[in-house]
Amino acid sequence: MSRERTMIIDLKAFDESKTGVKGLLHAGAEKIPSIFVRSQEDLSKEFDTYQEDLAIPIVDLTNVRQTDIQGEEIIRRIIWASEKWGFFQLVNHGIPLEVLDKVIEGVRMFHEQDVDLKKEYYSRDHTKQIGGLQVLHQNQWVNVKPVPGALIVNIGDFLQVSSTTWSRMTSFEEYITEFIAKKVGPRISIAAFSTGPVSSTKIYGPIKELVSKDNPPIYKEFTRQEFLEQFFTRAFDQLIIQYFRQTT
């Protein structure tokens, strides 16, 4: 049986079970379904470099309100991390650790419920199968080692278009690759997306105060609806941010 045919069968069975990945474990699966395995041909096209000693920047907000000098230094570090990496970990952000722990515990409790209760909420994401914590930096894959209590911040498309300098940055889709599973137990990741309601007529684009004759906008203005239309109709291998780039 061809790999494509096997993937179709596995995907159909996975969707019909409505139990998600956790259900595979509870069902006693002895091998990883083909829908979660990339072919050697696909893998050979990816970057095969890997850096163990690199780490994404950490931004400490402890002194953000203490003095102008300290605040400006934190701002400069955020700008540097955003331009060079597109990611950074935020510590001492003011959210109590016990609050973050309760959020994680709430997610854990949901997934520990009876399968029949969870089936009502099952859906398959529109996005690609992204497992997690590895980012591409200067053509090298870098593991993201979470710092306890830290928030991992990604400069996504909506924030990128507001800048007139972040033209070299790639988008969220290109920066993250699949999580490399290791036998360290279950992992819970919680993502919070700040994009506004789909029905909003708000216009997104470069910050007006940053635009000038000598510093023209890099991206066009758009609404969230226009963004989503391009997102779901674009070519699989194309970055959505490029659709809104200004042409000369």
mmCIF file with all atom_site columns, C-alpha atoms in Angstrom, residues 41-187:
data_model
loop_
_atom_site.group_PDB
_atom_site.id
_atom_site.type_symbol
_atom_site.label_atom_id
_atom_site.label_alt_id
_atom_site.label_comp_id
_atom_site.label_asym_id
_atom_site.label_entity_id
_atom_site.label_seq_id
_atom_site.pdbx_PDB_ins_code
_atom_site.Cartn_x
_atom_site.Cartn_y
_atom_site.Cartn_z
_atom_site.occupancy
_atom_site.B_iso_or_equiv
_atom_site.pdbx_formal_charge
_atom_site.auth_seq_id
_atom_site.auth_comp_id
_atom_site.auth_asym_id
_atom_site.auth_atom_id
_atom_site.pdbx_PDB_model_num
ATOM 1   C CA . GLU A 1 41  ? 12.286  12.860 1.177  1.00 0.00 ? 41  GLU A CA 1
ATOM 2   C CA . ASP A 1 42  ? 10.555  15.682 3.045  1.00 0.00 ? 42  ASP A CA 1
ATOM 3   C CA . LEU A 1 43  ? 13.114  15.676 5.811  1.00 0.00 ? 43  LEU A CA 1
ATOM 4   C CA . SER A 1 44  ? 15.991  15.839 3.355  1.00 0.00 ? 44  SER A CA 1
ATOM 5   C CA . LYS A 1 45  ? 14.614  19.139 2.060  1.00 0.00 ? 45  LYS A CA 1
ATOM 6   C CA . GLU A 1 46  ? 14.720  20.708 5.505  1.00 0.00 ? 46  GLU A CA 1
ATOM 7   C CA . PHE A 1 47  ? 17.707  22.224 7.216  1.00 0.00 ? 47  PHE A CA 1
ATOM 8   C CA . ASP A 1 48  ? 19.757  19.468 8.785  1.00 0.00 ? 48  ASP A CA 1
ATOM 9   C CA . THR A 1 49  ? 21.809  21.726 11.028 1.00 0.00 ? 49  THR A CA 1
ATOM 10  C CA . TYR A 1 50  ? 21.179  21.789 14.733 1.00 0.00 ? 50  TYR A CA 1
ATOM 11  C CA . GLN A 1 51  ? 22.684  23.851 17.537 1.00 0.00 ? 51  GLN A CA 1
ATOM 12  C CA . GLU A 1 52  ? 22.580  22.529 21.075 1.00 0.00 ? 52  GLU A CA 1
ATOM 13  C CA . ASP A 1 53  ? 24.352  25.506 22.650 1.00 0.00 ? 53  ASP A CA 1
ATOM 14  C CA . LEU A 1 54  ? 22.065  28.254 21.291 1.00 0.00 ? 54  LEU A CA 1
ATOM 15  C CA . ALA A 1 55  ? 19.065  29.554 23.207 1.00 0.00 ? 55  ALA A CA 1
ATOM 16  C CA . ILE A 1 56  ? 16.383  32.088 22.371 1.00 0.00 ? 56  ILE A CA 1
ATOM 17  C CA . PRO A 1 57  ? 16.752  35.440 24.197 1.00 0.00 ? 57  PRO A CA 1
ATOM 18  C CA . ILE A 1 58  ? 15.307  35.998 27.660 1.00 0.00 ? 58  ILE A CA 1
ATOM 19  C CA . VAL A 1 59  ? 13.811  39.397 28.481 1.00 0.00 ? 59  VAL A CA 1
ATOM 20  C CA . ASP A 1 60  ? 13.537  40.299 32.174 1.00 0.00 ? 60  ASP A CA 1
ATOM 21  C CA . LEU A 1 61  ? 10.890  42.911 33.021 1.00 0.00 ? 61  LEU A CA 1
ATOM 22  C CA . THR A 1 62  ? 11.941  43.301 36.663 1.00 0.00 ? 62  THR A CA 1
ATOM 23  C CA . ASN A 1 63  ? 13.181  46.877 36.279 1.00 0.00 ? 63  ASN A CA 1
ATOM 24  C CA . VAL A 1 64  ? 10.953  47.985 33.419 1.00 0.00 ? 64  VAL A CA 1
ATOM 25  C CA . ARG A 1 65  ? 9.396   50.780 35.525 1.00 0.00 ? 65  ARG A CA 1
ATOM 26  C CA . GLN A 1 66  ? 12.375  51.642 37.729 1.00 0.00 ? 66  GLN A CA 1
ATOM 27  C CA . THR A 1 67  ? 14.323  54.169 35.662 1.00 0.00 ? 67  THR A CA 1
ATOM 28  C CA . ASP A 1 68  ? 14.234  55.509 32.128 1.00 0.00 ? 68  ASP A CA 1
ATOM 29  C CA . ILE A 1 69  ? 17.666  53.999 31.444 1.00 0.00 ? 69  ILE A CA 1
ATOM 30  C CA . GLN A 1 70  ? 16.641  50.514 32.587 1.00 0.00 ? 70  GLN A CA 1
ATOM 31  C CA . GLY A 1 71  ? 13.342  50.725 30.732 1.00 0.00 ? 71  GLY A CA 1
ATOM 32  C CA . GLU A 1 72  ? 15.059  51.803 27.527 1.00 0.00 ? 72  GLU A CA 1
ATOM 33  C CA . GLU A 1 73  ? 17.532  48.933 27.820 1.00 0.00 ? 73  GLU A CA 1
ATOM 34  C CA . ILE A 1 74  ? 14.669  46.434 28.106 1.00 0.00 ? 74  ILE A CA 1
ATOM 35  C CA . ILE A 1 75  ? 12.987  47.977 25.059 1.00 0.00 ? 75  ILE A CA 1
ATOM 36  C CA . ARG A 1 76  ? 16.239  47.711 23.081 1.00 0.00 ? 76  ARG A CA 1
ATOM 37  C CA . ARG A 1 77  ? 16.548  44.037 24.033 1.00 0.00 ? 77  ARG A CA 1
ATOM 38  C CA . ILE A 1 78  ? 12.966  43.330 22.951 1.00 0.00 ? 78  ILE A CA 1
ATOM 39  C CA . ILE A 1 79  ? 13.611  45.049 19.610 1.00 0.00 ? 79  ILE A CA 1
ATOM 40  C CA . TRP A 1 80  ? 16.832  43.083 19.119 1.00 0.00 ? 80  TRP A CA 1
ATOM 41  C CA . ALA A 1 81  ? 15.192  39.754 20.018 1.00 0.00 ? 81  ALA A CA 1
ATOM 42  C CA . SER A 1 82  ? 12.235  40.499 17.728 1.00 0.00 ? 82  SER A CA 1
ATOM 43  C CA . GLU A 1 83  ? 14.396  41.422 14.728 1.00 0.00 ? 83  GLU A CA 1
ATOM 44  C CA . LYS A 1 84  ? 17.039  38.708 15.110 1.00 0.00 ? 84  LYS A CA 1
ATOM 45  C CA . TRP A 1 85  ? 14.953  35.819 16.422 1.00 0.00 ? 85  TRP A CA 1
ATOM 46  C CA . GLY A 1 86  ? 11.232  36.590 16.239 1.00 0.00 ? 86  GLY A CA 1
ATOM 47  C CA . PHE A 1 87  ? 10.962  34.861 19.624 1.00 0.00 ? 87  PHE A CA 1
ATOM 48  C CA . PHE A 1 88  ? 11.922  35.545 23.210 1.00 0.00 ? 88  PHE A CA 1
ATOM 49  C CA . GLN A 1 89  ? 11.077  34.302 26.691 1.00 0.00 ? 89  GLN A CA 1
ATOM 50  C CA . LEU A 1 90  ? 9.564   36.851 29.058 1.00 0.00 ? 90  LEU A CA 1
ATOM 51  C CA . VAL A 1 91  ? 10.331  36.542 32.787 1.00 0.00 ? 91  VAL A CA 1
ATOM 52  C CA . ASN A 1 92  ? 9.181   38.598 35.782 1.00 0.00 ? 92  ASN A CA 1
ATOM 53  C CA . HIS A 1 93  ? 6.173   39.693 33.725 1.00 0.00 ? 93  HIS A CA 1
ATOM 54  C CA . GLY A 1 94  ? 3.878   40.163 36.710 1.00 0.00 ? 94  GLY A CA 1
ATOM 55  C CA . ILE A 1 95  ? 1.619   37.132 36.243 1.00 0.00 ? 95  ILE A CA 1
ATOM 56  C CA . PRO A 1 96  ? 1.828   35.059 39.455 1.00 0.00 ? 96  PRO A CA 1
ATOM 57  C CA . LEU A 1 97  ? 3.217   31.562 38.986 1.00 0.00 ? 97  LEU A CA 1
ATOM 58  C CA . GLU A 1 98  ? 0.209   30.081 40.782 1.00 0.00 ? 98  GLU A CA 1
ATOM 59  C CA . VAL A 1 99  ? -2.090  31.607 38.137 1.00 0.00 ? 99  VAL A CA 1
ATOM 60  C CA . LEU A 1 100 ? -0.077  30.017 35.324 1.00 0.00 ? 100 LEU A CA 1
ATOM 61  C CA . ASP A 1 101 ? -0.069  26.710 37.206 1.00 0.00 ? 101 ASP A CA 1
ATOM 62  C CA . LYS A 1 102 ? -3.871  26.837 37.535 1.00 0.00 ? 102 LYS A CA 1
ATOM 63  C CA . VAL A 1 103 ? -4.238  27.415 33.786 1.00 0.00 ? 103 VAL A CA 1
ATOM 64  C CA . ILE A 1 104 ? -2.059  24.396 33.047 1.00 0.00 ? 104 ILE A CA 1
ATOM 65  C CA . GLU A 1 105 ? -3.928  22.320 35.617 1.00 0.00 ? 105 GLU A CA 1
ATOM 66  C CA . GLY A 1 106 ? -7.246  23.294 34.011 1.00 0.00 ? 106 GLY A CA 1
ATOM 67  C CA . VAL A 1 107 ? -6.012  22.076 30.634 1.00 0.00 ? 107 VAL A CA 1
ATOM 68  C CA . ARG A 1 108 ? -4.708  18.888 32.214 1.00 0.00 ? 108 ARG A CA 1
ATOM 69  C CA . MET A 1 109 ? -8.051  18.220 33.921 1.00 0.00 ? 109 MET A CA 1
ATOM 70  C CA . PHE A 1 110 ? -9.902  18.638 30.615 1.00 0.00 ? 110 PHE A CA 1
ATOM 71  C CA . HIS A 1 111 ? -7.696  16.084 28.881 1.00 0.00 ? 111 HIS A CA 1
ATOM 72  C CA . GLU A 1 112 ? -8.033  13.660 31.789 1.00 0.00 ? 112 GLU A CA 1
ATOM 73  C CA . GLN A 1 113 ? -11.818 13.559 31.364 1.00 0.00 ? 113 GLN A CA 1
ATOM 74  C CA . ASP A 1 114 ? -13.672 10.579 30.002 1.00 0.00 ? 114 ASP A CA 1
ATOM 75  C CA . VAL A 1 115 ? -13.223 10.148 26.240 1.00 0.00 ? 115 VAL A CA 1
ATOM 76  C CA . ASP A 1 116 ? -16.955 10.403 25.549 1.00 0.00 ? 116 ASP A CA 1
ATOM 77  C CA . LEU A 1 117 ? -17.086 13.828 27.209 1.00 0.00 ? 117 LEU A CA 1
ATOM 78  C CA . LYS A 1 118 ? -14.168 15.147 25.169 1.00 0.00 ? 118 LYS A CA 1
ATOM 79  C CA . LYS A 1 119 ? -15.480 13.914 21.818 1.00 0.00 ? 119 LYS A CA 1
ATOM 80  C CA . GLU A 1 120 ? -18.000 16.766 21.767 1.00 0.00 ? 120 GLU A CA 1
ATOM 81  C CA . TYR A 1 121 ? -15.138 19.263 21.509 1.00 0.00 ? 121 TYR A CA 1
ATOM 82  C CA . TYR A 1 122 ? -12.919 17.373 19.076 1.00 0.00 ? 122 TYR A CA 1
ATOM 83  C CA . SER A 1 123 ? -11.712 19.179 15.969 1.00 0.00 ? 123 SER A CA 1
ATOM 84  C CA . ARG A 1 124 ? -8.701  19.002 13.710 1.00 0.00 ? 124 ARG A CA 1
ATOM 85  C CA . ASP A 1 125 ? -6.772  22.260 13.453 1.00 0.00 ? 125 ASP A CA 1
ATOM 86  C CA . HIS A 1 126 ? -6.737  24.224 10.199 1.00 0.00 ? 126 HIS A CA 1
ATOM 87  C CA . THR A 1 127 ? -3.043  24.836 10.769 1.00 0.00 ? 127 THR A CA 1
ATOM 88  C CA . LYS A 1 128 ? -0.198  22.502 10.029 1.00 0.00 ? 128 LYS A CA 1
ATOM 89  C CA . GLN A 1 129 ? 0.695   19.739 12.478 1.00 0.00 ? 129 GLN A CA 1
ATOM 90  C CA . ILE A 1 130 ? 3.013   21.783 14.671 1.00 0.00 ? 130 ILE A CA 1
ATOM 91  C CA . GLY A 1 131 ? 4.236   20.042 17.762 1.00 0.00 ? 131 GLY A CA 1
ATOM 92  C CA . GLY A 1 132 ? 6.219   22.719 19.455 1.00 0.00 ? 132 GLY A CA 1
ATOM 93  C CA . LEU A 1 133 ? 9.406   23.944 20.816 1.00 0.00 ? 133 LEU A CA 1
ATOM 94  C CA . GLN A 1 134 ? 12.080  24.248 18.176 1.00 0.00 ? 134 GLN A CA 1
ATOM 95  C CA . VAL A 1 135 ? 12.817  27.388 16.133 1.00 0.00 ? 135 VAL A CA 1
ATOM 96  C CA . LEU A 1 136 ? 14.875  28.206 13.075 1.00 0.00 ? 136 LEU A CA 1
ATOM 97  C CA . HIS A 1 137 ? 17.609  30.784 13.620 1.00 0.00 ? 137 HIS A CA 1
ATOM 98  C CA . GLN A 1 138 ? 20.192  31.589 10.934 1.00 0.00 ? 138 GLN A CA 1
ATOM 99  C CA . ASN A 1 139 ? 19.530  28.264 9.182  1.00 0.00 ? 139 ASN A CA 1
ATOM 100 C CA . GLN A 1 140 ? 19.995  26.281 12.384 1.00 0.00 ? 140 GLN A CA 1
ATOM 101 C CA . TRP A 1 141 ? 17.343  24.531 14.459 1.00 0.00 ? 141 TRP A CA 1
ATOM 102 C CA . VAL A 1 142 ? 17.396  25.584 18.093 1.00 0.00 ? 142 VAL A CA 1
ATOM 103 C CA . ASN A 1 143 ? 15.514  23.856 20.906 1.00 0.00 ? 143 ASN A CA 1
ATOM 104 C CA . VAL A 1 144 ? 13.465  26.162 23.111 1.00 0.00 ? 144 VAL A CA 1
ATOM 105 C CA . LYS A 1 145 ? 14.128  25.192 26.707 1.00 0.00 ? 145 LYS A CA 1
ATOM 106 C CA . PRO A 1 146 ? 11.243  26.640 28.733 1.00 0.00 ? 146 PRO A CA 1
ATOM 107 C CA . VAL A 1 147 ? 12.123  28.680 31.803 1.00 0.00 ? 147 VAL A CA 1
ATOM 108 C CA . PRO A 1 148 ? 9.732   28.020 34.734 1.00 0.00 ? 148 PRO A CA 1
ATOM 109 C CA . GLY A 1 149 ? 7.116   30.768 34.859 1.00 0.00 ? 149 GLY A CA 1
ATOM 110 C CA . ALA A 1 150 ? 8.260   32.364 31.603 1.00 0.00 ? 150 ALA A CA 1
ATOM 111 C CA . LEU A 1 151 ? 6.022   33.281 28.672 1.00 0.00 ? 151 LEU A CA 1
ATOM 112 C CA . ILE A 1 152 ? 7.319   32.447 25.194 1.00 0.00 ? 152 ILE A CA 1
ATOM 113 C CA . VAL A 1 153 ? 6.552   35.387 22.910 1.00 0.00 ? 153 VAL A CA 1
ATOM 114 C CA . ASN A 1 154 ? 6.354   35.008 19.130 1.00 0.00 ? 154 ASN A CA 1
ATOM 115 C CA . ILE A 1 155 ? 6.338   38.026 16.824 1.00 0.00 ? 155 ILE A CA 1
ATOM 116 C CA . GLY A 1 156 ? 3.477   36.972 14.554 1.00 0.00 ? 156 GLY A CA 1
ATOM 117 C CA . ASP A 1 157 ? 2.214   38.416 11.288 1.00 0.00 ? 157 ASP A CA 1
ATOM 118 C CA . PHE A 1 158 ? -0.058  41.085 12.796 1.00 0.00 ? 158 PHE A CA 1
ATOM 119 C CA . LEU A 1 159 ? 2.744   42.585 14.873 1.00 0.00 ? 159 LEU A CA 1
ATOM 120 C CA . GLN A 1 160 ? 5.289   42.230 12.097 1.00 0.00 ? 160 GLN A CA 1
ATOM 121 C CA . VAL A 1 161 ? 3.255   44.333 9.653  1.00 0.00 ? 161 VAL A CA 1
ATOM 122 C CA . SER A 1 162 ? 3.106   47.185 12.173 1.00 0.00 ? 162 SER A CA 1
ATOM 123 C CA . SER A 1 163 ? 6.862   47.674 11.883 1.00 0.00 ? 163 SER A CA 1
ATOM 124 C CA . THR A 1 164 ? 8.722   49.444 9.100  1.00 0.00 ? 164 THR A CA 1
ATOM 125 C CA . THR A 1 165 ? 12.012  47.666 9.833  1.00 0.00 ? 165 THR A CA 1
ATOM 126 C CA . TRP A 1 166 ? 11.241  43.978 10.324 1.00 0.00 ? 166 TRP A CA 1
ATOM 127 C CA . SER A 1 167 ? 11.508  43.062 6.659  1.00 0.00 ? 167 SER A CA 1
ATOM 128 C CA . ARG A 1 168 ? 14.048  40.307 7.193  1.00 0.00 ? 168 ARG A CA 1
ATOM 129 C CA . MET A 1 169 ? 11.946  38.374 9.646  1.00 0.00 ? 169 MET A CA 1
ATOM 130 C CA . THR A 1 170 ? 10.239  35.194 8.561  1.00 0.00 ? 170 THR A CA 1
ATOM 131 C CA . SER A 1 171 ? 6.793   34.361 9.810  1.00 0.00 ? 171 SER A CA 1
ATOM 132 C CA . PHE A 1 172 ? 5.538   32.142 12.594 1.00 0.00 ? 172 PHE A CA 1
ATOM 133 C CA . GLU A 1 173 ? 4.919   29.309 10.143 1.00 0.00 ? 173 GLU A CA 1
ATOM 134 C CA . GLU A 1 174 ? 8.505   29.170 8.968  1.00 0.00 ? 174 GLU A CA 1
ATOM 135 C CA . TYR A 1 175 ? 10.087  29.586 12.359 1.00 0.00 ? 175 TYR A CA 1
ATOM 136 C CA . ILE A 1 176 ? 8.571   26.638 14.220 1.00 0.00 ? 176 ILE A CA 1
ATOM 137 C CA . THR A 1 177 ? 9.132   23.008 13.425 1.00 0.00 ? 177 THR A CA 1
ATOM 138 C CA . GLU A 1 178 ? 7.798   19.800 14.937 1.00 0.00 ? 178 GLU A CA 1
ATOM 139 C CA . PHE A 1 179 ? 8.623   19.025 18.528 1.00 0.00 ? 179 PHE A CA 1
ATOM 140 C CA . ILE A 1 180 ? 11.313  16.376 18.838 1.00 0.00 ? 180 ILE A CA 1
ATOM 141 C CA . ALA A 1 181 ? 9.744   13.890 21.220 1.00 0.00 ? 181 ALA A CA 1
ATOM 142 C CA . LYS A 1 182 ? 11.884  12.676 24.070 1.00 0.00 ? 182 LYS A CA 1
ATOM 143 C CA . LYS A 1 183 ? 10.965  10.333 26.875 1.00 0.00 ? 183 LYS A CA 1
ATOM 144 C CA . VAL A 1 184 ? 10.424  13.038 29.458 1.00 0.00 ? 184 VAL A CA 1
ATOM 145 C CA . GLY A 1 185 ? 6.730   12.478 30.079 1.00 0.00 ? 185 GLY A CA 1
ATOM 146 C CA . PRO A 1 186 ? 3.665   14.350 28.785 1.00 0.00 ? 186 PRO A CA 1
ATOM 147 C CA . ARG A 1 187 ? 3.978   17.999 27.792 1.00 0.00 ? 187 ARG A CA 1
#
